[in-house]
Amino acid sequence: MSKFIISPSILSADFARLGEDTQAVLDAGADWVHFDVMDNHYVPNLTIGPMVCDALRNYGITAPIDVHLMVKPVDRIIPDFAKAGASIITFHPEASEHVDRTLGLIKESGCQAGLVLNPATPLHILEHVMDKLDMILLMSVNPGFGGQKFIPETLNKTKLVRELIEKSGKDIRLEIDGGVKINNIKQI
């Protein structure tokens, strides 16, 4: 596994030129494409769905697509994103009635599975599912809107989660989402 992966969100792209913008970011060195999917229920914003993922695959994007679901209920849309070409699907435990079942659904759909922890979500939620995770995504802003400032406490949470991952002995990727800029990426 590569030590660092750059996975910019397509929400910053020009949607009239989404395929071109996405390819340009990948050509510039991005490794993955990050999809922020919001339903205006779990978070107070509305973004994109599986059709956009499918359109990027049809355009010729072959890089891994990292789908971050900020929707509730979450299980209904997982197979749609898997069919559309998602590589990794992450979700917030607060959006699932049965976290273990949702992780299983993602894997059964052919994708890697991960959990997203909000800044205030306690780490104990990971205790019973570490063996099912391919990724843990830590929100370094409160979810729902782009352009927020990085929450510094995320650095401490990152260290604690890294320790949990190492203790588990599993190959689990740790992703930081929100407020990552040139002036703070080295700390992260």
XYZ file of N, CA and C in Angstrom:
564
model
N 0.856 -1.175 0.000
C 0.000 0.000 0.000
C 0.900 1.234 0.000
N 0.611 2.174 -0.871
C 1.351 3.429 -0.905
C 1.136 4.176 0.403
N 2.182 4.849 0.862
C 2.076 5.533 2.151
C 1.057 6.672 2.114
N 1.097 7.479 1.059
C 0.185 8.618 0.965
C -0.586 8.570 -0.346
N -1.855 8.894 -0.265
C -2.742 8.952 -1.434
C -3.385 10.332 -1.440
N -3.407 10.967 -2.586
C -4.114 12.242 -2.744
C -5.425 11.936 -3.469
N -6.534 12.308 -2.824
C -7.871 12.004 -3.350
C -8.745 13.255 -3.283
N -8.578 14.174 -4.246
C -9.357 15.416 -4.204
C -10.840 15.193 -4.500
N -11.664 16.010 -3.878
C -13.109 15.936 -4.074
C -13.499 16.556 -5.407
N -14.410 15.895 -6.106
C -14.879 16.462 -7.371
C -15.827 17.635 -7.156
N -16.217 17.898 -5.912
C -17.106 19.044 -5.669
C -16.456 20.363 -6.065
N -15.133 20.378 -6.151
C -14.431 21.598 -6.550
C -14.340 21.736 -8.063
N -14.790 20.742 -8.793
C -14.677 20.755 -10.253
C -15.768 21.605 -10.894
N -15.546 21.951 -12.149
C -16.558 22.590 -12.985
C -17.419 21.460 -13.547
N -18.657 21.347 -13.103
C -19.487 20.212 -13.494
C -19.833 20.216 -14.979
N -19.705 21.341 -15.645
C -19.916 21.376 -17.089
C -18.750 20.711 -17.820
N -17.621 20.556 -17.121
C -16.425 19.942 -17.693
C -15.883 18.873 -16.743
N -16.759 18.139 -16.104
C -16.366 17.227 -15.033
C -15.352 16.177 -15.475
N -15.580 15.549 -16.604
C -14.632 14.542 -17.083
C -13.261 15.132 -17.318
N -13.221 16.275 -18.001
C -11.946 16.940 -18.289
C -11.249 17.391 -17.009
N -11.999 18.018 -16.101
C -11.409 18.484 -14.839
C -10.869 17.324 -14.015
N -11.623 16.237 -13.960
C -11.188 15.071 -13.188
C -9.919 14.486 -13.788
N -9.881 14.344 -15.098
C -8.685 13.808 -15.746
C -7.493 14.736 -15.539
N -7.717 16.049 -15.580
C -6.625 17.006 -15.375
C -6.027 16.880 -13.974
N -6.886 16.691 -12.969
C -6.402 16.536 -11.590
C -5.603 15.240 -11.456
N -6.076 14.181 -12.086
C -5.339 12.911 -12.055
C -4.006 13.044 -12.790
N -4.018 13.719 -13.932
C -2.779 13.940 -14.683
C -1.777 14.770 -13.890
N -2.287 15.642 -13.014
C -1.420 16.497 -12.194
C -0.851 15.754 -10.982
N -1.290 14.508 -10.752
C -0.707 13.729 -9.668
C -1.663 13.170 -8.640
N -2.944 13.490 -8.727
C -3.901 12.889 -7.786
C -3.953 11.384 -8.044
N -4.179 10.631 -6.975
C -4.202 9.171 -7.082
C -5.611 8.616 -7.238
N -6.546 9.202 -6.512
C -7.932 8.751 -6.486
C -8.847 9.937 -6.757
N -10.133 9.640 -6.922
C -11.171 10.659 -7.041
C -12.090 10.495 -5.830
N -12.356 11.589 -5.107
C -13.203 11.545 -3.912
C -14.576 12.126 -4.242
N -15.621 11.337 -3.963
C -17.011 11.749 -4.169
C -17.631 12.075 -2.829
N -18.087 13.294 -2.628
C -18.842 13.668 -1.431
C -20.322 13.613 -1.786
N -21.011 12.619 -1.267
C -22.422 12.399 -1.597
C -23.275 12.843 -0.414
N -24.100 13.871 -0.631
C -24.936 14.442 0.433
C -26.395 14.438 -0.010
N -27.296 14.157 0.945
C -28.709 13.971 0.599
C -29.659 15.040 1.143
N -29.146 16.054 1.802
C -29.961 17.110 2.404
C -30.832 16.575 3.547
N -30.496 15.394 4.063
C -31.162 14.828 5.241
C -30.124 14.589 6.334
N -29.128 13.749 6.017
C -28.072 13.487 7.000
C -27.231 14.746 7.223
N -26.958 15.456 6.147
C -26.273 16.756 6.218
C -27.097 17.765 5.429
N -26.978 19.053 5.763
C -27.829 20.066 5.120
C -27.292 20.561 3.776
N -27.023 19.634 2.875
C -26.563 19.997 1.549
C -26.931 18.856 0.607
N -27.009 19.140 -0.671
C -27.389 18.154 -1.674
C -26.339 18.174 -2.778
N -25.790 16.990 -3.102
C -24.743 16.972 -4.125
C -25.074 15.981 -5.235
N -24.283 14.927 -5.360
C -24.309 14.056 -6.530
C -24.716 12.632 -6.183
N -25.049 11.873 -7.222
C -25.439 10.485 -7.033
C -24.668 9.547 -7.941
N -25.107 8.288 -8.019
C -24.403 7.266 -8.788
C -24.268 7.582 -10.278
N -25.213 8.341 -10.846
C -25.129 8.675 -12.272
C -23.849 9.431 -12.598
N -23.375 10.259 -11.672
C -22.146 11.020 -11.903
C -20.943 10.081 -11.879
N -20.949 9.128 -10.974
C -19.888 8.122 -10.911
C -19.850 7.330 -12.219
N -21.000 6.887 -12.658
C -21.109 6.140 -13.908
C -20.634 6.979 -15.095
N -20.996 8.252 -15.110
C -20.583 9.140 -16.202
C -19.064 9.285 -16.252
N -18.417 9.381 -15.091
C -16.952 9.485 -15.079
C -16.306 8.197 -15.577
N -16.860 7.070 -15.192
C -16.328 5.793 -15.699
C -16.513 5.725 -17.215
N -17.669 6.139 -17.705
C -17.918 6.134 -19.149
C -17.024 7.122 -19.883
N -16.629 8.193 -19.217
C -15.708 9.168 -19.802
C -14.317 8.554 -19.981
N -14.011 7.557 -19.149
C -12.702 6.906 -19.236
C -11.858 7.014 -17.986
N -12.422 7.541 -16.908
C -11.684 7.638 -15.643
C -11.517 6.225 -15.087
N -10.266 5.820 -14.891
C -9.978 4.470 -14.384
C -9.418 4.487 -12.966
N -9.089 5.647 -12.452
C -8.550 5.755 -11.085
C -9.598 5.285 -10.084
N -9.154 4.822 -8.910
C -10.124 4.450 -7.880
C -11.045 5.619 -7.530
N -12.317 5.318 -7.363
C -13.296 6.321 -6.936
C -13.706 5.997 -5.508
N -13.443 6.950 -4.640
C -13.638 6.865 -3.191
C -14.942 7.607 -2.874
N -16.007 6.853 -2.603
C -17.336 7.438 -2.394
C -17.607 7.595 -0.901
N -17.781 8.837 -0.467
C -18.072 9.176 0.933
C -19.561 9.496 1.021
N -20.322 8.567 1.603
C -21.776 8.726 1.702
C -22.159 9.489 2.962
N -22.779 10.634 2.770
C -23.358 11.420 3.860
C -24.864 11.426 3.629
N -25.437 10.228 3.706
C -26.853 10.025 3.418
C -27.460 9.127 4.490
N -28.767 9.271 4.672
C -29.476 8.416 5.620
C -30.885 8.165 5.093
N -31.288 6.904 4.953
C -30.553 5.677 5.258
C -29.487 5.399 4.199
N -28.441 4.725 4.611
C -27.281 4.553 3.748
C -27.354 3.288 2.886
N -27.968 2.231 3.380
C -27.916 0.945 2.680
C -28.545 0.969 1.289
N -29.574 1.737 1.099
C -30.305 1.757 -0.168
C -29.428 2.135 -1.361
N -28.484 3.049 -1.186
C -27.733 3.589 -2.320
C -26.407 2.866 -2.577
N -25.984 2.015 -1.663
C -24.693 1.326 -1.808
C -24.612 0.490 -3.088
N -25.581 -0.397 -3.375
C -25.476 -1.186 -4.612
C -25.449 -0.325 -5.875
N -26.139 0.809 -5.853
C -26.156 1.703 -7.015
C -24.771 2.279 -7.284
N -24.073 2.697 -6.232
C -22.721 3.229 -6.418
C -21.745 2.130 -6.824
N -21.901 0.945 -6.263
C -21.025 -0.169 -6.649
C -21.194 -0.475 -8.138
N -22.436 -0.530 -8.592
C -22.718 -0.800 -10.005
C -22.186 0.321 -10.899
N -22.186 1.550 -10.397
C -21.737 2.712 -11.171
C -20.217 2.814 -11.261
N -19.499 1.994 -10.473
C -18.042 2.002 -10.595
C -17.268 2.467 -9.386
N -17.914 2.594 -8.231
C -17.185 2.968 -7.010
C -16.167 1.887 -6.670
N -15.037 2.303 -6.127
C -14.001 1.372 -5.683
C -14.068 1.172 -4.178
N -14.279 2.260 -3.470
C -14.309 2.284 -2.010
C -15.568 3.044 -1.609
N -16.302 2.525 -0.632
C -17.482 3.230 -0.130
C -17.342 3.371 1.376
N -17.428 4.617 1.844
C -17.378 4.898 3.277
C -18.688 5.557 3.696
N -19.045 5.358 4.969
C -20.291 5.918 5.485
C -20.128 6.256 6.960
N -21.032 7.079 7.449
C -21.051 7.480 8.852
C -21.846 6.455 9.652
N -21.318 5.960 10.777
C -22.061 4.963 11.556
C -23.416 5.476 12.031
N -23.540 6.776 12.224
C -24.811 7.363 12.660
C -25.901 7.228 11.594
N -25.504 6.940 10.346
C -26.459 6.843 9.239
C -26.915 5.411 8.972
N -26.433 4.477 9.782
C -26.751 3.066 9.568
C -27.432 2.480 10.797
N -28.465 1.689 10.565
C -29.129 0.994 11.670
C -28.253 -0.140 12.199
N -27.460 -0.745 11.299
C -26.607 -1.884 11.652
C -25.274 -1.728 10.921
N -24.299 -1.145 11.574
C -23.007 -0.841 10.959
C -22.375 -2.095 10.363
N -22.386 -3.180 11.108
C -21.791 -4.431 10.650
C -22.442 -4.903 9.347
N -23.759 -4.839 9.282
C -24.488 -5.245 8.078
C -24.162 -4.334 6.894
N -24.065 -3.046 7.154
C -23.759 -2.103 6.073
C -22.365 -2.363 5.519
N -21.393 -2.613 6.393
C -20.044 -2.954 5.923
C -20.084 -4.218 5.066
N -20.863 -5.208 5.498
C -21.010 -6.438 4.725
C -21.637 -6.192 3.365
N -22.634 -5.324 3.306
C -23.290 -4.989 2.043
C -22.300 -4.358 1.064
N -21.461 -3.472 1.569
C -20.458 -2.830 0.706
C -19.531 -3.888 0.118
N -19.041 -4.783 0.956
C -18.116 -5.827 0.485
C -18.817 -6.786 -0.477
N -20.055 -7.165 -0.167
C -20.820 -8.042 -1.062
C -21.047 -7.385 -2.422
N -21.069 -6.061 -2.442
C -21.272 -5.313 -3.685
C -19.978 -5.168 -4.479
N -18.868 -5.680 -3.935
C -17.603 -5.676 -4.661
C -16.697 -4.495 -4.396
N -16.980 -3.729 -3.362
C -16.171 -2.547 -3.045
C -15.432 -2.732 -1.724
N -14.403 -1.925 -1.525
C -13.773 -1.847 -0.218
C -14.680 -1.015 0.680
N -14.613 -1.284 1.997
C -15.552 -0.657 2.931
C -14.831 0.151 3.993
N -15.455 1.269 4.371
C -14.873 2.091 5.423
C -15.907 2.838 6.228
N -15.471 3.273 7.404
C -16.302 4.087 8.288
C -15.766 5.503 8.324
N -16.685 6.453 8.463
C -16.348 7.870 8.580
C -16.681 8.317 9.993
N -15.705 8.932 10.650
C -15.931 9.442 12.000
C -15.945 10.960 11.978
N -17.060 11.537 12.416
C -17.163 12.989 12.559
C -16.226 13.456 13.669
N -15.952 14.756 13.757
C -15.066 15.238 14.821
C -15.499 14.805 16.221
N -16.797 14.713 16.481
C -17.272 14.350 17.823
C -17.633 12.869 17.971
N -17.460 12.066 16.919
C -17.778 10.636 17.020
C -16.699 9.934 17.839
N -17.094 9.208 18.894
C -16.098 8.520 19.727
C -15.465 7.333 18.992
N -14.221 7.039 19.347
C -13.481 5.976 18.674
C -13.958 4.575 19.035
N -14.661 4.419 20.140
C -15.089 3.077 20.543
C -15.998 2.420 19.506
N -16.558 3.196 18.605
C -17.411 2.652 17.542
C -16.626 1.668 16.666
N -15.293 1.814 16.651
C -14.450 0.960 15.811
C -14.202 -0.423 16.408
N -14.394 -0.570 17.717
C -13.992 -1.783 18.432
C -14.486 -3.077 17.809
N -15.721 -3.127 17.399
C -16.311 -4.384 16.940
C -16.292 -4.562 15.428
N -15.689 -3.620 14.701
C -15.714 -3.732 13.239
C -14.340 -3.590 12.581
N -13.283 -3.474 13.350
C -11.949 -3.283 12.761
C -11.621 -4.372 11.739
N -12.055 -5.597 11.985
C -11.740 -6.704 11.082
C -12.478 -6.600 9.747
N -13.430 -5.695 9.637
C -14.214 -5.545 8.411
C -13.847 -4.283 7.629
N -12.909 -3.501 8.143
C -12.603 -2.199 7.545
C -11.396 -2.249 6.606
N -11.537 -1.555 5.486
C -10.415 -1.301 4.589
C -9.928 0.133 4.761
N -10.802 0.989 5.306
C -10.469 2.403 5.463
C -11.216 2.994 6.650
N -10.557 3.932 7.312
C -11.203 4.785 8.309
C -10.983 6.213 7.834
N -12.070 6.943 7.672
C -12.000 8.332 7.225
C -12.336 9.218 8.419
N -11.404 10.083 8.779
C -11.640 11.034 9.865
C -12.032 12.376 9.275
N -13.190 12.867 9.682
C -13.602 14.203 9.268
C -12.817 15.223 10.088
N -12.170 16.134 9.396
C -11.416 17.189 10.072
C -12.159 18.522 9.990
N -13.412 18.439 9.561
C -14.383 19.543 9.592
C -15.728 18.887 9.914
N -16.725 19.674 10.214
C -18.062 19.110 10.376
C -18.651 18.904 8.982
N -19.203 17.726 8.705
C -19.628 17.415 7.342
C -20.803 18.265 6.877
N -20.832 18.469 5.557
C -21.970 19.140 4.957
C -21.622 20.269 4.015
N -20.491 20.921 4.226
C -20.119 22.050 3.373
C -18.614 22.082 3.163
N -18.195 22.451 1.971
C -16.783 22.627 1.674
C -16.290 23.964 2.193
N -14.980 24.134 2.168
C -14.379 25.413 2.511
C -14.223 25.692 3.992
N -14.449 24.692 4.851
C -14.306 24.913 6.293
C -12.841 24.798 6.718
N -12.545 25.369 7.881
C -11.191 25.286 8.427
C -10.964 23.937 9.097
N -9.756 23.443 8.964
C -9.313 22.200 9.588
C -9.442 22.311 11.106
N -10.017 21.292 11.751
C -10.151 21.258 13.212
C -8.877 20.643 13.780
N -8.052 21.423 14.499
C -6.743 20.941 14.962
C -6.790 19.673 15.815
N -7.854 19.457 16.581
C -7.963 18.255 17.415
C -7.903 16.972 16.580
N -8.170 17.101 15.285
C -8.108 15.936 14.402
C -6.717 15.313 14.405
N -5.686 16.123 14.618
C -4.321 15.582 14.645
C -4.165 14.562 15.767
N -4.710 14.860 16.961
C -4.651 13.908 18.074
C -5.479 12.662 17.764
N -6.653 12.861 17.199
C -7.521 11.730 16.860
C -6.846 10.839 15.809
N -6.139 11.463 14.890
C -5.416 10.716 13.861
C -4.381 9.792 14.492
N -3.636 10.305 15.457
C -2.628 9.480 16.149
C -3.281 8.302 16.861
N -4.396 8.553 17.534
C -5.093 7.483 18.253
C -5.624 6.415 17.295
N -6.178 6.839 16.179
C -6.697 5.875 15.206
C -5.548 5.099 14.573
N -4.447 5.770 14.282
C -3.274 5.079 13.726
C -2.810 3.988 14.693
N -2.812 4.278 15.994
C -2.433 3.273 17.001
C -3.402 2.089 16.986
N -4.703 2.363 16.870
C -5.696 1.283 16.799
C -5.478 0.406 15.564
N -5.167 1.042 14.455
C -4.921 0.299 13.216
C -3.697 -0.595 13.379
N -2.613 -0.031 13.901
C -1.390 -0.816 14.085
C -1.623 -1.974 15.048
N -2.367 -1.717 16.111
C -2.677 -2.759 17.095
C -3.507 -3.882 16.467
N -4.373 -3.542 15.521
C -5.230 -4.545 14.876
C -4.440 -5.474 13.958
N -3.296 -4.994 13.455
C -2.508 -5.785 12.521
C -3.096 -5.836 11.119
N -4.165 -5.102 10.888
C -4.831 -5.087 9.581
C -4.255 -3.982 8.699
N -4.430 -4.163 7.407
C -3.987 -3.180 6.424
C -5.154 -2.224 6.159
N -5.322 -1.247 7.056
C -6.446 -0.310 6.980
C -5.900 1.075 6.644
N -6.423 1.645 5.581
C -6.001 2.991 5.184
C -6.688 4.014 6.084
N -5.966 5.088 6.416
C -6.501 6.191 7.218
C -6.570 7.422 6.329
N -7.763 7.992 6.207
C -7.987 9.144 5.334
C -8.462 10.321 6.174
N -7.986 11.515 5.821
C -8.396 12.756 6.482
C -9.186 13.566 5.458
N -10.346 14.080 5.869
C -11.240 14.762 4.935
C -11.691 16.098 5.507
N -11.276 17.175 4.840
C -11.778 18.504 5.173
C -10.713 19.461 5.651
N -10.620 20.586 4.997
C -9.713 21.638 5.428
C -8.245 21.336 5.206
N -7.938 20.322 4.399
C -6.539 19.986 4.124
C -6.021 20.957 3.067
N -4.994 21.687 3.441
C -4.422 22.721 2.572
C -2.901 22.586 2.538
N -2.281 23.352 1.691
C -0.817 23.340 1.582
C -0.169 23.697 2.911
N -0.778 24.608 3.673
C -0.160 25.070 4.924
C -0.318 24.097 6.089
N -1.134 23.022 5.954
C -1.270 22.083 7.076
C -1.038 20.626 6.694
N -0.806 20.351 5.431
C -0.693 18.956 5.003
C 0.522 18.262 5.620
N 1.586 18.983 5.865
C 2.784 18.370 6.461
C 2.490 17.874 7.879
N 1.736 18.640 8.658
C 1.357 18.214 10.012
C 0.511 16.951 9.971
N -0.359 16.896 8.998
C -1.286 15.768 8.883
C -0.514 14.524 8.508
